[in-house]
Each structure stands twice: as C-alpha cells, then as structure tokens.
PDB file of C-alpha atoms in Angstrom:
ATOM      1  CA  MET A   1     -36.844  52.453  -0.287  1.00 86.00           C
ATOM      2  CA  ARG A   2     -37.753  55.650  -2.136  1.00 91.00           C
ATOM      3  CA  ASN A   3     -35.685  58.820  -2.346  1.00 93.00           C
ATOM      4  CA  ASP A   4     -35.595  62.401  -3.560  1.00 93.00           C
ATOM      5  CA  LEU A   5     -31.994  62.313  -4.700  1.00 95.00           C
ATOM      6  CA  ARG A   6     -32.691  63.253  -8.313  1.00 94.00           C
ATOM      7  CA  VAL A   7     -34.731  66.314  -7.335  1.00 94.00           C
ATOM      8  CA  LEU A   8     -32.128  67.435  -4.800  1.00 95.00           C
ATOM      9  CA  ARG A   9     -29.294  66.971  -7.266  1.00 95.00           C
ATOM     10  CA  ALA A  10     -31.119  68.970  -9.913  1.00 94.00           C
ATOM     11  CA  ARG A  11     -31.868  71.704  -7.370  1.00 94.00           C
ATOM     12  CA  HIS A  12     -28.152  71.960  -6.583  1.00 94.00           C
ATOM     13  CA  ASN A  13     -27.262  71.835 -10.275  1.00 94.00           C
ATOM     14  CA  LEU A  14     -25.022  68.813  -9.886  1.00 94.00           C
ATOM     15  CA  THR A  15     -24.409  66.100 -12.444  1.00 94.00           C
ATOM     16  CA  GLN A  16     -24.353  62.452 -11.346  1.00 93.00           C
ATOM     17  CA  ALA A  17     -20.596  62.419 -11.905  1.00 91.00           C
ATOM     18  CA  GLU A  18     -20.080  65.522  -9.746  1.00 94.00           C
ATOM     19  CA  LEU A  19     -22.193  64.099  -6.941  1.00 95.00           C
ATOM     20  CA  ALA A  20     -20.403  60.754  -7.238  1.00 94.00           C
ATOM     21  CA  ASP A  21     -17.091  62.571  -6.944  1.00 92.00           C
ATOM     22  CA  ARG A  22     -18.214  64.349  -3.780  1.00 95.00           C
ATOM     23  CA  LEU A  23     -19.411  61.073  -2.278  1.00 96.00           C
ATOM     24  CA  GLY A  24     -16.377  59.055  -3.339  1.00 92.00           C
ATOM     25  CA  VAL A  25     -18.433  56.506  -5.267  1.00 93.00           C
ATOM     26  CA  SER A  26     -18.906  55.678  -8.946  1.00 89.00           C
ATOM     27  CA  ARG A  27     -21.460  57.480 -11.144  1.00 90.00           C
ATOM     28  CA  GLN A  28     -23.230  54.160 -11.616  1.00 90.00           C
ATOM     29  CA  THR A  29     -23.793  53.925  -7.873  1.00 93.00           C
ATOM     30  CA  VAL A  30     -25.438  57.374  -7.819  1.00 95.00           C
ATOM     31  CA  ASN A  31     -27.540  56.386 -10.841  1.00 94.00           C
ATOM     32  CA  ALA A  32     -28.648  53.141  -9.207  1.00 94.00           C
ATOM     33  CA  ILE A  33     -29.664  54.973  -6.013  1.00 95.00           C
ATOM     34  CA  GLU A  34     -31.541  57.652  -7.965  1.00 94.00           C
ATOM     35  CA  THR A  35     -33.448  55.114 -10.014  1.00 92.00           C
ATOM     36  CA  GLU A  36     -34.222  53.246  -6.772  1.00 92.00           C
ATOM     37  CA  ARG A  37     -32.630  50.024  -7.950  1.00 92.00           C
ATOM     38  CA  TYR A  38     -30.136  50.071  -5.108  1.00 94.00           C
ATOM     39  CA  ASP A  39     -30.481  51.111  -1.465  1.00 94.00           C
ATOM     40  CA  PRO A  40     -27.284  52.717  -0.177  1.00 95.00           C
ATOM     41  CA  SER A  41     -25.552  51.667   3.017  1.00 96.00           C
ATOM     42  CA  LEU A  42     -26.181  53.785   6.112  1.00 96.00           C
ATOM     43  CA  PRO A  43     -22.759  55.497   5.923  1.00 96.00           C
ATOM     44  CA  LEU A  44     -23.385  56.448   2.281  1.00 97.00           C
ATOM     45  CA  ALA A  45     -26.931  57.627   3.065  1.00 96.00           C
ATOM     46  CA  PHE A  46     -25.518  59.877   5.798  1.00 97.00           C
ATOM     47  CA  LYS A  47     -22.853  61.152   3.390  1.00 96.00           C
ATOM     48  CA  ILE A  48     -25.558  62.038   0.864  1.00 97.00           C
ATOM     49  CA  ALA A  49     -27.525  63.790   3.589  1.00 96.00           C
ATOM     50  CA  ALA A  50     -24.399  65.743   4.600  1.00 96.00           C
ATOM     51  CA  VAL A  51     -23.743  66.825   0.995  1.00 96.00           C
ATOM     52  CA  PHE A  52     -27.252  68.282   0.698  1.00 96.00           C
ATOM     53  CA  GLY A  53     -27.341  69.516   4.305  1.00 95.00           C
ATOM     54  CA  GLN A  54     -30.554  67.660   5.072  1.00 93.00           C
ATOM     55  CA  PRO A  55     -31.506  64.898   7.510  1.00 94.00           C
ATOM     56  CA  VAL A  56     -31.448  61.370   6.060  1.00 94.00           C
ATOM     57  CA  GLU A  57     -35.192  60.900   6.552  1.00 91.00           C
ATOM     58  CA  LYS A  58     -35.902  63.919   4.343  1.00 91.00           C
ATOM     59  CA  ILE A  59     -34.088  62.240   1.448  1.00 94.00           C
ATOM     60  CA  PHE A  60     -34.845  58.551   1.976  1.00 94.00           C
ATOM     61  CA  PHE A  61     -38.187  57.149   3.031  1.00 89.00           C
ATOM     62  CA  ALA A  62     -39.751  53.703   3.190  1.00 85.00           C
ATOM     63  CA  GLU A  63     -42.173  52.808   0.429  1.00 76.00           C
ATOM     64  CA  ASN A  64     -44.717  51.232   2.781  1.00 72.00           C
ATOM     65  CA  GLY A  65     -44.305  53.392   5.865  1.00 67.00           C
ATOM     66  CA  SER A  66     -42.934  51.352   8.746  1.00 64.00           C
ATOM     67  CA  GLY A  67     -42.777  48.190   6.657  1.00 62.00           C
ATOM     68  CA  GLY A  68     -45.073  46.417   9.101  1.00 67.00           C
ATOM     69  CA  ALA A  69     -42.922  47.123  12.175  1.00 74.00           C
ATOM     70  CA  ARG A  70     -44.856  48.273  15.235  1.00 78.00           C
ATOM     71  CA  SER A  71     -43.617  51.583  16.559  1.00 77.00           C
ATOM     72  CA  LEU A  72     -42.871  52.106  20.262  1.00 80.00           C
ATOM     73  CA  ALA A  73     -43.806  55.774  19.933  1.00 73.00           C
ATOM     74  CA  LYS A  74     -47.304  56.691  21.178  1.00 64.00           C
TER      75      LYS A  74
ATOM     76  CA  MET B   1     -32.500  68.941 -14.651  1.00 52.00           C
ATOM     77  CA  PRO B   2     -30.832  65.592 -15.295  1.00 53.00           C
ATOM     78  CA  THR B   3     -30.357  64.691 -18.923  1.00 56.00           C
ATOM     79  CA  ASP B   4     -31.802  61.548 -20.522  1.00 49.00           C
ATOM     80  CA  SER B   5     -28.350  60.004 -20.711  1.00 58.00           C
ATOM     81  CA  GLU B   6     -28.119  60.277 -16.918  1.00 64.00           C
ATOM     82  CA  ASN B   7     -31.098  57.973 -16.553  1.00 69.00           C
ATOM     83  CA  LYS B   8     -28.912  55.181 -17.884  1.00 78.00           C
ATOM     84  CA  SER B   9     -26.290  53.481 -15.769  1.00 78.00           C
ATOM     85  CA  ARG B  10     -23.866  52.913 -18.691  1.00 81.00           C
ATOM     86  CA  TRP B  11     -21.699  50.227 -17.132  1.00 82.00           C
ATOM     87  CA  PRO B  12     -18.453  49.731 -19.096  1.00 81.00           C
ATOM     88  CA  VAL B  13     -19.317  46.371 -20.650  1.00 82.00           C
ATOM     89  CA  SER B  14     -16.078  45.831 -22.595  1.00 80.00           C
ATOM     90  CA  ASP B  15     -13.915  46.572 -19.539  1.00 80.00           C
ATOM     91  CA  MET B  16     -16.061  44.359 -17.364  1.00 81.00           C
ATOM     92  CA  LEU B  17     -15.899  41.422 -19.759  1.00 84.00           C
ATOM     93  CA  LEU B  18     -12.340  41.756 -21.067  1.00 80.00           C
ATOM     94  CA  ARG B  19     -10.404  43.264 -18.155  1.00 77.00           C
ATOM     95  CA  GLY B  20     -12.575  42.233 -15.237  1.00 79.00           C
ATOM     96  CA  THR B  21     -12.791  45.834 -13.987  1.00 82.00           C
ATOM     97  CA  PHE B  22     -15.492  48.477 -13.693  1.00 81.00           C
ATOM     98  CA  ALA B  23     -13.458  51.165 -15.537  1.00 76.00           C
ATOM     99  CA  THR B  24     -13.556  53.418 -12.466  1.00 69.00           C
ATOM    100  CA  GLN B  25     -10.287  55.124 -13.558  1.00 72.00           C
ATOM    101  CA  THR B  26      -8.956  54.865 -10.014  1.00 78.00           C
ATOM    102  CA  THR B  27      -5.287  54.376  -9.124  1.00 82.00           C
ATOM    103  CA  ALA B  28      -6.054  50.857  -7.915  1.00 82.00           C
ATOM    104  CA  GLU B  29      -7.617  49.968 -11.248  1.00 84.00           C
ATOM    105  CA  ARG B  30      -4.771  51.383 -13.323  1.00 86.00           C
ATOM    106  CA  ARG B  31      -2.322  49.485 -11.115  1.00 87.00           C
ATOM    107  CA  LEU B  32      -4.291  46.257 -11.589  1.00 87.00           C
ATOM    108  CA  VAL B  33      -4.395  46.636 -15.380  1.00 87.00           C
ATOM    109  CA  VAL B  34      -0.714  47.615 -15.813  1.00 88.00           C
ATOM    110  CA  ARG B  35       0.670  45.007 -13.421  1.00 87.00           C
ATOM    111  CA  ASN B  36      -1.487  42.264 -14.892  1.00 86.00           C
ATOM    112  CA  LYS B  37      -0.174  43.090 -18.353  1.00 89.00           C
ATOM    113  CA  ILE B  38       3.401  42.822 -17.072  1.00 89.00           C
ATOM    114  CA  VAL B  39       2.666  39.548 -15.291  1.00 88.00           C
ATOM    115  CA  GLY B  40       0.878  38.219 -18.393  1.00 89.00           C
ATOM    116  CA  ALA B  41       3.889  39.096 -20.547  1.00 91.00           C
ATOM    117  CA  LEU B  42       6.213  37.325 -18.093  1.00 89.00           C
ATOM    118  CA  VAL B  43       4.039  34.199 -18.157  1.00 89.00           C
ATOM    119  CA  PHE B  44       3.939  34.287 -21.954  1.00 91.00           C
ATOM    120  CA  VAL B  45       7.728  34.611 -22.225  1.00 91.00           C
ATOM    121  CA  SER B  46       8.388  31.812 -19.697  1.00 89.00           C
ATOM    122  CA  VAL B  47       5.846  29.447 -21.309  1.00 88.00           C
ATOM    123  CA  MET B  48       7.218  30.175 -24.780  1.00 90.00           C
ATOM    124  CA  SER B  49      10.790  29.571 -23.564  1.00 89.00           C
ATOM    125  CA  ALA B  50       9.669  26.213 -22.173  1.00 87.00           C
ATOM    126  CA  ARG B  51       8.171  25.377 -25.565  1.00 88.00           C
ATOM    127  CA  ILE B  52      11.183  26.561 -27.567  1.00 89.00           C
ATOM    128  CA  TYR B  53      13.798  25.037 -25.227  1.00 87.00           C
ATOM    129  CA  PRO B  54      12.059  21.897 -23.924  1.00 85.00           C
ATOM    130  CA  LYS B  55      14.282  21.173 -20.941  1.00 86.00           C
ATOM    131  CA  ARG B  56      13.387  20.329 -17.383  1.00 88.00           C
ATOM    132  CA  ILE B  57      14.712  23.627 -16.014  1.00 88.00           C
ATOM    133  CA  THR B  58      12.680  25.798 -18.451  1.00 87.00           C
ATOM    134  CA  ALA B  59       9.551  23.759 -17.696  1.00 89.00           C
ATOM    135  CA  GLU B  60      10.123  24.188 -13.952  1.00 90.00           C
ATOM    136  CA  ILE B  61      10.709  27.928 -14.365  1.00 89.00           C
ATOM    137  CA  ALA B  62       7.530  28.251 -16.460  1.00 89.00           C
ATOM    138  CA  LEU B  63       5.552  26.369 -13.825  1.00 90.00           C
ATOM    139  CA  PHE B  64       6.969  28.520 -11.046  1.00 91.00           C
ATOM    140  CA  VAL B  65       6.268  31.757 -12.958  1.00 90.00           C
ATOM    141  CA  LEU B  66       2.714  30.592 -13.677  1.00 89.00           C
ATOM    142  CA  ALA B  67       2.045  29.759 -10.019  1.00 91.00           C
ATOM    143  CA  ALA B  68       3.585  33.056  -8.863  1.00 92.00           C
ATOM    144  CA  ALA B  69       1.599  34.981 -11.491  1.00 90.00           C
ATOM    145  CA  CYS B  70      -1.694  33.396 -10.414  1.00 87.00           C
ATOM    146  CA  THR B  71      -0.960  34.203  -6.763  1.00 91.00           C
ATOM    147  CA  TYR B  72       0.012  37.762  -7.649  1.00 90.00           C
ATOM    148  CA  TYR B  73      -3.129  38.186  -9.765  1.00 87.00           C
ATOM    149  CA  ALA B  74      -5.298  37.052  -6.854  1.00 87.00           C
ATOM    150  CA  TRP B  75      -3.473  39.507  -4.544  1.00 90.00           C
ATOM    151  CA  GLU B  76      -3.889  42.449  -6.932  1.00 88.00           C
ATOM    152  CA  LYS B  77      -7.502  41.533  -7.548  1.00 87.00           C
ATOM    153  CA  ARG B  78      -8.096  41.580  -3.789  1.00 89.00           C
ATOM    154  CA  LYS B  79      -6.576  45.054  -3.505  1.00 89.00           C
ATOM    155  CA  TYR B  80      -8.713  46.256  -6.419  1.00 89.00           C
ATOM    156  CA  PHE B  81     -11.801  44.737  -4.814  1.00 90.00           C
ATOM    157  CA  GLN B  82     -11.090  46.652  -1.613  1.00 90.00           C
ATOM    158  CA  SER B  83     -10.818  49.901  -3.579  1.00 89.00           C
ATOM    159  CA  LEU B  84     -14.288  49.541  -5.108  1.00 90.00           C
ATOM    160  CA  ASP B  85     -17.230  51.526  -3.828  1.00 91.00           C
ATOM    161  CA  GLU B  86     -20.233  49.737  -2.410  1.00 93.00           C
ATOM    162  CA  LEU B  87     -22.310  48.940  -5.517  1.00 93.00           C
ATOM    163  CA  PRO B  88     -19.493  47.503  -7.715  1.00 91.00           C
ATOM    164  CA  ARG B  89     -18.259  45.670  -4.615  1.00 92.00           C
ATOM    165  CA  ARG B  90     -21.682  44.134  -4.091  1.00 94.00           C
ATOM    166  CA  ILE B  91     -21.872  43.121  -7.752  1.00 92.00           C
ATOM    167  CA  GLU B  92     -18.380  41.596  -7.499  1.00 91.00           C
ATOM    168  CA  MET B  93     -19.391  39.758  -4.305  1.00 93.00           C
ATOM    169  CA  GLU B  94     -22.496  38.339  -5.956  1.00 93.00           C
ATOM    170  CA  GLY B  95     -20.366  37.266  -8.919  1.00 91.00           C
ATOM    171  CA  MET B  96     -17.940  35.503  -6.594  1.00 91.00           C
ATOM    172  CA  ALA B  97     -20.819  33.831  -4.746  1.00 93.00           C
ATOM    173  CA  TRP B  98     -22.201  32.514  -8.046  1.00 93.00           C
ATOM    174  CA  ALA B  99     -18.731  31.417  -9.162  1.00 91.00           C
ATOM    175  CA  TYR B 100     -18.275  29.576  -5.860  1.00 91.00           C
ATOM    176  CA  SER B 101     -21.665  27.861  -5.998  1.00 91.00           C
ATOM    177  CA  ILE B 102     -21.306  26.814  -9.628  1.00 92.00           C
ATOM    178  CA  GLY B 103     -17.670  25.771  -9.102  1.00 90.00           C
ATOM    179  CA  LEU B 104     -18.615  23.629  -6.105  1.00 90.00           C
ATOM    180  CA  LEU B 105     -21.565  22.086  -7.932  1.00 91.00           C
ATOM    181  CA  ALA B 106     -19.488  21.379 -11.056  1.00 91.00           C
ATOM    182  CA  ALA B 107     -16.646  19.848  -9.005  1.00 89.00           C
ATOM    183  CA  LEU B 108     -19.093  17.609  -7.111  1.00 90.00           C
ATOM    184  CA  TRP B 109     -20.842  16.543 -10.303  1.00 90.00           C
ATOM    185  CA  LEU B 110     -17.585  15.739 -12.072  1.00 88.00           C
ATOM    186  CA  ALA B 111     -16.257  13.899  -9.014  1.00 87.00           C
ATOM    187  CA  GLY B 112     -19.504  11.905  -8.766  1.00 88.00           C
ATOM    188  CA  ILE B 113     -19.588  11.039 -12.461  1.00 85.00           C
ATOM    189  CA  GLY B 114     -15.876  10.188 -12.434  1.00 82.00           C
ATOM    190  CA  TYR B 115     -16.329   7.963  -9.384  1.00 84.00           C
ATOM    191  CA  ALA B 116     -19.292   6.179 -10.954  1.00 83.00           C
ATOM    192  CA  VAL B 117     -17.251   5.570 -14.118  1.00 80.00           C
ATOM    193  CA  SER B 118     -14.230   4.333 -12.149  1.00 79.00           C
ATOM    194  CA  LEU B 119     -16.400   1.711 -10.383  1.00 78.00           C
ATOM    195  CA  HIS B 120     -16.838  -0.045 -13.725  1.00 76.00           C
ATOM    196  CA  TRP B 121     -13.161   0.226 -14.692  1.00 71.00           C
ATOM    197  CA  PRO B 122     -11.359   0.143 -11.366  1.00 65.00           C
ATOM    198  CA  PHE B 123      -8.011  -0.989 -12.737  1.00 66.00           C
ATOM    199  CA  ASP B 124      -7.370   1.875 -15.111  1.00 64.00           C
ATOM    200  CA  PRO B 125      -5.534   4.574 -13.122  1.00 65.00           C
ATOM    201  CA  LYS B 126      -6.418   7.177 -15.757  1.00 64.00           C
ATOM    202  CA  LEU B 127     -10.024   6.884 -14.682  1.00 62.00           C
ATOM    203  CA  LEU B 128      -9.236   8.196 -11.210  1.00 70.00           C
ATOM    204  CA  PHE B 129      -9.634  11.720 -12.602  1.00 74.00           C
ATOM    205  CA  TRP B 130     -12.511  12.308 -10.186  1.00 78.00           C
ATOM    206  CA  VAL B 131     -10.105  12.660  -7.254  1.00 81.00           C
ATOM    207  CA  PRO B 132      -8.866  16.207  -8.157  1.00 84.00           C
ATOM    208  CA  PHE B 133     -12.468  17.381  -8.569  1.00 84.00           C
ATOM    209  CA  LEU B 134     -13.351  15.971  -5.174  1.00 86.00           C
ATOM    210  CA  LEU B 135     -10.335  17.730  -3.675  1.00 86.00           C
ATOM    211  CA  VAL B 136     -11.385  21.022  -5.278  1.00 88.00           C
ATOM    212  CA  ALA B 137     -14.883  20.605  -3.822  1.00 88.00           C
ATOM    213  CA  VAL B 138     -13.453  19.783  -0.381  1.00 89.00           C
ATOM    214  CA  VAL B 139     -11.075  22.766  -0.468  1.00 90.00           C
ATOM    215  CA  LEU B 140     -13.853  25.137  -1.594  1.00 88.00           C
ATOM    216  CA  GLY B 141     -16.155  23.895   1.143  1.00 89.00           C
ATOM    217  CA  LEU B 142     -13.409  24.076   3.746  1.00 91.00           C
ATOM    218  CA  VAL B 143     -12.441  27.645   2.837  1.00 91.00           C
ATOM    219  CA  LYS B 144     -16.062  28.747   3.091  1.00 89.00           C
ATOM    220  CA  ASP B 145     -16.564  27.012   6.455  1.00 91.00           C
ATOM    221  CA  LEU B 146     -13.373  28.537   7.853  1.00 92.00           C
ATOM    222  CA  TYR B 147     -14.380  31.977   6.598  1.00 90.00           C
ATOM    223  CA  ARG B 148     -17.818  31.590   8.156  1.00 90.00           C
ATOM    224  CA  TYR B 149     -16.230  30.640  11.486  1.00 90.00           C
ATOM    225  CA  PHE B 150     -13.653  33.449  11.578  1.00 91.00           C
ATOM    226  CA  ALA B 151     -16.066  36.085  10.242  1.00 88.00           C
ATOM    227  CA  SER B 152     -18.645  35.176  12.889  1.00 91.00           C
ATOM    228  CA  ARG B 153     -15.990  35.853  15.603  1.00 90.00           C
ATOM    229  CA  ARG B 154     -15.867  39.477  14.474  1.00 88.00           C
ATOM    230  CA  TYR B 155     -19.531  40.181  15.208  1.00 89.00           C
TER     231      TYR B 155
END
C-alpha cells in the first residue's frame, strides 16, 4: 500500500508528533505509515482521512492497482 | 517539509530492552513502571527477609509475595498492552507469538531429552525433571487451543 501522508502532513505544516497526537497514536506509528513499512488499520486510515479532510482513497492507494482482484464495476 | 530526523523511527531501545515498554509517556505506561518498581521492591524485601531469617514462615511469605507479584505484573502488563496503539501492539503481539513458539519448542525438547535420559536411569527420581517441561508444554498448548476456540465464537 502506498500513501501521500508525508506530502499532506508537510502541506498542513504538521510534525509527525503533532499528527500522532491528533490521531491518538505514537510518532513511530505515523513514521512507519509514512515510510510505507506499515499499513494502518481501516479505523486509523479513516481517522487520517478525517484529519486531512480527504477521502481515504485520495491518501492511500494500492501499489498494483486492484491487486489482481476482478472488479464487478463495468 | 519533514526534517531528516523525522525519516527515522527512533524507537526507545533502552526502554524497550530494560523496562519492556515503548516509552509512550502515557498514564498506563507510567503506572506500569511505578507499580512494577514497588512490586519489585516488595519481592526483594520478602526474599531478603527469607534469606536473613531462614524460617518456614518467612520462606512461605516470600513465596506468596513472589507468586502475587508475578500475577500482578501479568495483570499490569495486560492493561499496558491494551493501552498501546496499533503498531506497538502488533509488535508486542508478534513478540508474544515468538515467545510462545520458542517456549513451546524448548519445553518439548527438554521434556523429550529428559524422557530419553530417564529411560536409561529409570530408578533415579531426580531424572524425572522432564515432567515439569512436559506440563509447561501441555499448559501452553491448552491455553492456545482454548483461546482459539473462544476467540472463534466471537466472529
């Protein structure tokens, strides 16, 4: 999973610690998400999206598109 | 823009190795550290009293304090674990899974080796030391099976 968290955080002039405080997680967790070493849980992903006022899919996106899953959408 | 230092995770290594915490500075962590120091001091005093005054009652008190302290430590550790956010919790879970697997493997190995040794010297009761290891392995396995059963009921 890839994400734009670092760019968004910089745009909002937030440090990792400040963002972590808003999300109620540790700074290390924010760092691990930013460096794409850890994929957050859905509730945390939605929290992040709420903090930046953006939909989840604008912040997080799959590295290989659908990951091989066949879409039902035409 | 983020600074270079923010590219690093900077986990608190000394706290993780010496205190068994992630140095999150939360209330739960401070409580764990302070209460564990108090419990540790109590254990030290009771064990030292048993050494200085070697009587049955002091030995029994020391044993009781030790058992109570271990139980209390496990309880506090559980509360601390619940207070962790998702990444430290996952790391802690993986650590516990490794500890379980290695503990089970070690207990089975020691029980097996002990049993093999006792077959050659069946009349020496000291060589029945494999029994506790087997019990530990059985208890570990049983706890995991019970957890698996009860956890699966929730989903």
